[in-house]
GROMACS .gro file of C-alpha atoms in nm:
model
  311
    1PRO     CA    1  12.246   7.902  11.085
    2PHE     CA    2  12.015   8.153  10.920
    3PRO     CA    3  11.943   8.054  10.555
    4LEU     CA    4  12.058   8.386  10.408
    5PHE     CA    5  12.035   8.272  10.045
    6ASN     CA    6  11.668   8.189  10.104
    7TYR     CA    7  11.597   8.532  10.254
    8TRP     CA    8  11.655   8.742   9.942
    9GLY     CA    9  11.777   8.683   9.590
   10PRO     CA   10  11.697   8.427   9.320
   11THR     CA   11  11.672   8.142   9.573
   12ALA     CA   12  11.450   8.330   9.823
   13SER     CA   13  11.189   8.089   9.957
   14ILE     CA   14  10.968   7.987  10.249
   15ARG     CA   15  11.274   7.848  10.433
   16SER     CA   16  11.375   8.189  10.570
   17THR     CA   17  11.022   8.252  10.696
   18GLU     CA   18  11.014   7.911  10.865
   19TRP     CA   19  11.346   7.988  11.038
   20ILE     CA   20  11.220   8.329  11.159
   21VAL     CA   21  10.895   8.179  11.288
   22ALA     CA   22  11.085   7.908  11.477
   23ALA     CA   23  11.313   8.169  11.635
   24THR     CA   24  11.016   8.389  11.730
   25ARG     CA   25  10.840   8.096  11.899
   26ARG     CA   26  11.143   8.058  12.127
   27LEU     CA   27  11.145   8.430  12.211
   28LEU     CA   28  10.771   8.481  12.254
   29PRO     CA   29  10.734   8.378  12.623
   30ARG     CA   30  11.025   8.600  12.731
   31ALA     CA   31  10.910   8.949  12.630
   32ASP     CA   32  10.630   9.199  12.674
   33LEU     CA   33  10.649   9.289  12.303
   34THR     CA   34  10.783   9.063  12.029
   35LEU     CA   35  10.823   9.184  11.670
   36CYS     CA   36  10.853   8.935  11.385
   37TYR     CA   37  10.916   9.015  11.018
   38VAL     CA   38  10.782   8.749  10.780
   39PRO     CA   39  10.921   8.813  10.429
   40HIS     CA   40  10.766   8.537  10.220
   41LEU     CA   41  10.488   8.725  10.037
   42ASP     CA   42  10.744   8.963   9.886
   43TYR     CA   43  10.888   8.695   9.664
   44ASP     CA   44  10.645   8.533   9.423
   45LEU     CA   45  10.410   8.833   9.421
   46GLN     CA   46  10.696   9.035   9.272
   47ARG     CA   47  10.821   8.750   9.054
   48PHE     CA   48  10.489   8.638   8.907
   49GLY     CA   49  10.236   8.907   9.004
   50PRO     CA   50   9.971   8.915   9.277
   51ASP     CA   51   9.709   8.741   9.062
   52SER     CA   52   9.926   8.441   8.972
   53GLU     CA   53   9.887   8.084   9.089
   54GLU     CA   54  10.237   8.114   9.238
   55ALA     CA   55  10.113   8.402   9.454
   56ARG     CA   56   9.815   8.201   9.577
   57ARG     CA   57  10.046   7.913   9.661
   58ALA     CA   58  10.273   8.153   9.851
   59VAL     CA   59   9.977   8.263  10.065
   60ARG     CA   60   9.894   7.901  10.148
   61ASP     CA   61  10.258   7.827  10.233
   62LEU     CA   62  10.279   8.134  10.456
   63ASP     CA   63   9.956   8.039  10.633
   64ALA     CA   64  10.097   7.697  10.717
   65ALA     CA   65  10.431   7.842  10.832
   66VAL     CA   66  10.280   8.105  11.064
   67ALA     CA   67  10.006   7.887  11.217
   68PRO     CA   68  10.227   7.738  11.496
   69LEU     CA   69  10.334   8.087  11.607
   70LEU     CA   70   9.972   8.207  11.617
   71ASP     CA   71   9.878   7.897  11.818
   72ASP     CA   72  10.156   7.976  12.067
   73ALA     CA   73  10.036   8.336  12.099
   74GLU     CA   74   9.680   8.224  12.161
   75ALA     CA   75   9.790   7.972  12.424
   76ALA     CA   76   9.995   8.243  12.598
   77GLY     CA   77   9.706   8.489  12.594
   78ALA     CA   78   9.907   8.732  12.383
   79ALA     CA   79   9.736   8.982  12.155
   80VAL     CA   80   9.842   8.957  11.791
   81LEU     CA   81   9.881   9.249  11.553
   82VAL     CA   82   9.946   9.162  11.188
   83LEU     CA   83  10.067   9.445  10.966
   84SER     CA   84  10.142   9.445  10.595
   85GLU     CA   85  10.364   9.735  10.492
   86TYR     CA   86  10.219   9.754  10.143
   87GLY     CA   87   9.997   9.583   9.891
   88ILE     CA   88  10.155   9.449   9.573
   89THR     CA   89   9.988   9.522   9.239
   90PRO     CA   90  10.064   9.396   8.885
   91ALA     CA   91  10.368   9.541   8.707
   92ASP     CA   92  10.477   9.530   8.344
   93ARG     CA   93  10.649   9.865   8.267
   94PRO     CA   94  10.997   9.949   8.401
   95VAL     CA   95  11.072  10.323   8.385
   96HIS     CA   96  11.436  10.440   8.369
   97VAL     CA   97  11.447  10.781   8.539
   98ASN     CA   98  11.826  10.798   8.575
   99ARG     CA   99  11.882  10.712   8.210
  100LEU     CA  100  11.667  11.009   8.110
  101LEU     CA  101  11.862  11.238   8.344
  102ARG     CA  102  12.188  11.110   8.200
  103ARG     CA  103  12.083  11.160   7.839
  104GLU     CA  104  11.991  11.517   7.928
  105GLY     CA  105  12.337  11.583   8.073
  106LEU     CA  106  12.218  11.603   8.433
  107LEU     CA  107  12.355  11.274   8.573
  108GLU     CA  108  12.728  11.200   8.578
  109VAL     CA  109  12.919  10.872   8.604
  110TYR     CA  110  13.282  10.773   8.648
  111THR     CA  111  13.442  10.470   8.483
  112GLN     CA  112  13.664  10.202   8.635
  113GLU     CA  113  13.785   9.904   8.430
  114GLY     CA  114  13.518   9.974   8.169
  115MET     CA  115  13.233   9.979   8.424
  116GLU     CA  116  13.029  10.289   8.499
  117TYR     CA  117  12.939  10.403   8.851
  118LEU     CA  118  12.699  10.677   8.951
  119ASP     CA  119  12.875  10.994   9.071
  120PRO     CA  120  12.620  11.177   9.288
  121TRP     CA  121  12.872  11.445   9.390
  122THR     CA  122  12.910  11.584   9.039
  123SER     CA  123  12.559  11.506   8.912
  124ARG     CA  124  12.320  11.795   8.879
  125ALA     CA  125  12.030  11.552   8.932
  126PHE     CA  126  11.989  11.182   9.011
  127ALA     CA  127  11.710  10.956   9.136
  128VAL     CA  128  11.695  10.700   9.417
  129SER     CA  129  11.418  10.463   9.318
  130ASP     CA  130  11.205  10.226   9.522
  131HIS     CA  131  10.941  10.041   9.320
  132GLN     CA  132  10.674  10.301   9.231
  133CYS     CA  133  10.831  10.589   9.423
  134ALA     CA  134  11.151  10.775   9.343
  135HIS     CA  135  11.329  11.060   9.519
  136VAL     CA  136  11.506  11.295   9.278
  137TYR     CA  137  11.785  11.510   9.421
  138VAL     CA  138  11.868  11.830   9.231
  139ARG     CA  139  12.188  12.012   9.327
  140ASP     CA  140  12.105  12.356   9.188
  141PRO     CA  141  11.753  12.492   9.259
  142ALA     CA  142  11.772  12.671   8.925
  143ASP     CA  143  11.755  12.329   8.754
  144LEU     CA  144  11.434  12.226   8.932
  145PRO     CA  145  11.184  12.358   8.673
  146ARG     CA  146  11.369  12.187   8.387
  147VAL     CA  147  11.407  11.857   8.574
  148ALA     CA  148  11.041  11.858   8.676
  149GLU     CA  149  10.931  11.925   8.318
  150LEU     CA  150  11.149  11.643   8.185
  151LEU     CA  151  11.012  11.395   8.436
  152ARG     CA  152  10.650  11.493   8.377
  153GLY     CA  153  10.706  11.403   8.014
  154LEU     CA  154  10.856  11.060   8.088
  155ASP     CA  155  10.620  10.777   7.999
  156GLY     CA  156  10.514  10.591   8.314
  157VAL     CA  157  10.543  10.887   8.554
  158ASP     CA  158  10.211  10.980   8.714
  159LEU     CA  159  10.298  11.251   8.968
  160VAL     CA  160  10.596  11.485   9.015
  161LEU     CA  161  10.582  11.644   9.360
  162ASP     CA  162  10.791  11.944   9.462
  163ARG     CA  163  10.854  12.026   9.828
  164GLU     CA  164  10.523  12.206   9.866
  165ALA     CA  165  10.320  11.927   9.703
  166GLN     CA  166  10.499  11.661   9.910
  167ALA     CA  167  10.337  11.799  10.225
  168GLY     CA  168   9.997  11.682  10.105
  169TYR     CA  169  10.128  11.324  10.101
  170GLY     CA  170  10.312  11.340  10.433
  171LEU     CA  171  10.647  11.330  10.254
  172ASP     CA  172  10.782  11.673  10.351
  173HIS     CA  173  11.090  11.537  10.529
  174GLU     CA  174  11.435  11.694  10.521
  175ARG     CA  175  11.576  11.381  10.354
  176SER     CA  176  11.308  11.358  10.087
  177GLY     CA  177  11.408  11.433   9.732
  178ASP     CA  178  11.373  11.782   9.591
  179LEU     CA  179  11.119  11.606   9.370
  180VAL     CA  180  10.927  11.288   9.452
  181LEU     CA  181  10.785  11.076   9.170
  182PHE     CA  182  10.497  10.831   9.172
  183ALA     CA  183  10.460  10.583   8.887
  184GLU     CA  184  10.146  10.512   8.688
  185PRO     CA  185   9.958  10.188   8.765
  186GLY     CA  186  10.159   9.896   8.626
  187ALA     CA  187  10.479  10.102   8.599
  188TRP     CA  188  10.777  10.106   8.837
  189PHE     CA  189  11.113  10.284   8.859
  190THR     CA  190  11.450  10.117   8.803
  191TYR     CA  191  11.776  10.255   8.941
  192TYR     CA  192  11.958  10.192   8.609
  193TYR     CA  193  12.179  10.476   8.484
  194TRP     CA  194  12.409  10.306   8.227
  195LEU     CA  195  12.308  10.335   7.862
  196ARG     CA  196  12.441  10.000   7.742
  197ASP     CA  197  12.468   9.670   7.930
  198GLY     CA  198  12.839   9.636   7.858
  199SER     CA  199  12.901   9.938   8.082
  200ALA     CA  200  12.693   9.817   8.376
  201PRO     CA  201  12.879   9.807   8.710
  202ASP     CA  202  12.988   9.476   8.859
  203PHE     CA  203  12.721   9.487   9.131
  204ALA     CA  204  12.436   9.517   8.878
  205ARG     CA  205  12.444   9.144   8.803
  206GLY     CA  206  12.447   9.040   9.168
  207VAL     CA  207  12.247   9.071   9.487
  208ASP     CA  208  12.402   9.387   9.631
  209ILE     CA  209  12.142   9.595   9.812
  210HIS     CA  210  12.394   9.835   9.967
  211ARG     CA  211  12.580   9.950   9.655
  212LYS     CA  212  12.284   9.986   9.421
  213PRO     CA  213  12.143  10.342   9.428
  214GLY     CA  214  11.787  10.213   9.447
  215PHE     CA  215  11.586   9.896   9.490
  216ASP     CA  216  11.632   9.618   9.233
  217PRO     CA  217  11.351   9.358   9.219
  218ALA     CA  218  11.539   9.181   8.939
  219GLU     CA  219  11.754   9.036   9.219
  220LEU     CA  220  11.477   8.780   9.267
  221PHE     CA  221  11.560   8.620   8.930
  222LEU     CA  222  11.831   8.412   8.770
  223ASP     CA  223  11.912   8.565   8.433
  224PRO     CA  224  11.676   8.387   8.189
  225ALA     CA  225  11.895   8.493   7.896
  226ASP     CA  226  12.196   8.299   8.028
  227PRO     CA  227  12.165   7.921   7.966
  228LEU     CA  228  12.462   7.855   8.199
  229VAL     CA  229  12.341   8.072   8.485
  230ARG     CA  230  12.261   7.784   8.723
  231ALA     CA  231  12.596   7.616   8.657
  232ARG     CA  232  12.780   7.944   8.723
  233ALA     CA  233  12.581   8.000   9.043
  234ALA     CA  234  12.672   7.651   9.164
  235ALA     CA  235  13.040   7.709   9.082
  236ASN     CA  236  13.038   8.036   9.274
  237LEU     CA  237  12.892   7.861   9.579
  238VAL     CA  238  13.174   7.607   9.563
  239ARG     CA  239  13.426   7.894   9.559
  240LYS     CA  240  13.250   8.052   9.857
  241LYS     CA  241  13.262   7.731  10.062
  242ALA     CA  242  13.630   7.690   9.972
  243GLY     CA  243  13.703   8.037  10.111
  244LEU     CA  244  13.786   8.184   9.771
  245ARG     CA  245  13.673   8.518   9.633
  246TYR     CA  246  13.365   8.494   9.416
  247THR     CA  247  13.107   8.710   9.241
  248MET     CA  248  12.748   8.590   9.226
  249ASN     CA  249  12.685   8.751   8.884
  250VAL     CA  250  12.355   8.582   8.799
  251VAL     CA  251  12.097   8.864   8.811
  252PRO     CA  252  11.944   8.981   8.477
  253LEU     CA  253  11.995   9.333   8.346
  254ASP     CA  254  11.658   9.317   8.172
  255PRO     CA  255  11.395   9.421   8.431
  256GLY     CA  256  11.106   9.301   8.216
  257CYS     CA  257  11.074   8.981   8.418
  258VAL     CA  258  10.928   9.167   8.720
  259ARG     CA  259  10.551   9.120   8.755
  260GLY     CA  260  10.461   9.283   9.089
  261THR     CA  261  10.527   9.624   9.244
  262HIS     CA  262  10.406   9.869   9.507
  263GLY     CA  263  10.447  10.223   9.639
  264ARG     CA  264  10.203  10.453   9.460
  265PRO     CA  265   9.887  10.573   9.636
  266HIS     CA  266   9.628  10.304   9.567
  267ASP     CA  267   9.316  10.381   9.367
  268ASP     CA  268   9.141  10.084   9.532
  269PRO     CA  269   9.183  10.032   9.910
  270LEU     CA  270   9.178   9.656   9.850
  271ASP     CA  271   9.515   9.694   9.676
  272GLY     CA  272   9.671   9.858   9.981
  273PRO     CA  273   9.820   9.736  10.309
  274LEU     CA  274   9.609   9.620  10.601
  275VAL     CA  275   9.615   9.572  10.977
  276LEU     CA  276   9.465   9.270  11.156
  277CYS     CA  277   9.431   9.246  11.533
  278THR     CA  278   9.288   8.997  11.778
  279ASP     CA  279   9.163   9.285  11.999
  280PRO     CA  280   8.828   9.396  11.850
  281SER     CA  281   8.826   9.717  12.057
  282LEU     CA  282   9.083   9.863  11.815
  283SER     CA  283   8.856   9.813  11.512
  284ARG     CA  284   8.832  10.105  11.269
  285ASP     CA  285   8.796  10.155  10.895
  286ARG     CA  286   9.133  10.318  10.834
  287VAL     CA  287   9.470  10.332  11.012
  288ALA     CA  288   9.746  10.574  10.915
  289ALA     CA  289  10.096  10.429  10.890
  290THR     CA  290  10.207  10.675  11.157
  291GLU     CA  291   9.948  10.535  11.401
  292VAL     CA  292  10.087  10.181  11.404
  293ARG     CA  293  10.346  10.256  11.672
  294ASP     CA  294  10.079  10.378  11.914
  295LEU     CA  295   9.858  10.076  11.835
  296MET     CA  296  10.143   9.845  11.938
  297LEU     CA  297  10.223  10.043  12.252
  298GLY     CA  298   9.856  10.041  12.351
  299LEU     CA  299   9.842   9.663  12.329
  300VAL     CA  300  10.116   9.634  12.593
  301GLY     CA  301   9.967   9.905  12.815
  302VAL     CA  302  10.200  10.191  12.727
  303PRO     CA  303  10.018  10.523  12.676
  304ALA     CA  304  10.079  10.702  12.348
  305PRO     CA  305  10.335  10.984  12.384
  306ALA     CA  306  10.211  11.340  12.349
  307GLY     CA  307  10.268  11.495  12.011
  308PRO     CA  308  10.104  11.607  11.688
  309THR     CA  309   9.815  11.409  11.548
  310PRO     CA  310   9.943  11.149  11.296
  311ARG     CA  311   9.856  11.208  10.933
   0.00000   0.00000   0.00000
């Protein structure tokens, strides 16, 4: 069985990576191309920051876990491409974009049993956040200048990109927000839209990646303000195993515990993602994210499809 509770959430650990590596070792001899996602470095780098001792220990643990798979690949004569999607940098400033939009009368909620839920259909503007990037959707184009001005004045916001400016960052996609925000170094965007914790929706205190309108790194923590949080988590697991309904309401509503983030354009390339490959003929100083597909296809002898030059 896959150790789901060790894959994401407060109990995320090296166990899920070890399971994935073991599964990949079984699949490796059977395919021309094998893709393997190793999640472990997400955890303690976000919990404790990339410069922490916990982060260094996570790197050592990952190295030990992946070594058998790399040995198998070498023995099979398989080329190896290692890709990090992003580089994690220190974080200490949560920025509440949706709360600003709500205070300004632009974001609407509806209430059920005392809990508030985002209503995107009636909102004039709302944000979908992901670490240091947020997509802001504005229903009426006439509101765009006001929304942009408000967001430029929000502490922690570095860039506010309209559709025209998004093109310079390769973000001019039909699903992109009418405005795209980048956070300042050390800052990151929450999805929070409620103005007091007593009105937070039921999913806010749990690991619920599909109902939250944005990414929530606080899901990696047990609420440090609740002295009974571990006992309640254990009781909920008992209910789960007994086949009873349960709510794993253990996640903090204070995002100040987060210490690592990513997403903004990096000032220092050493803070960014990287590509490693066992084939030295592919060596270059810089690889665009949109070139990775063709790198992988080239390693298995598939020519790159014709099309525009990647940005």
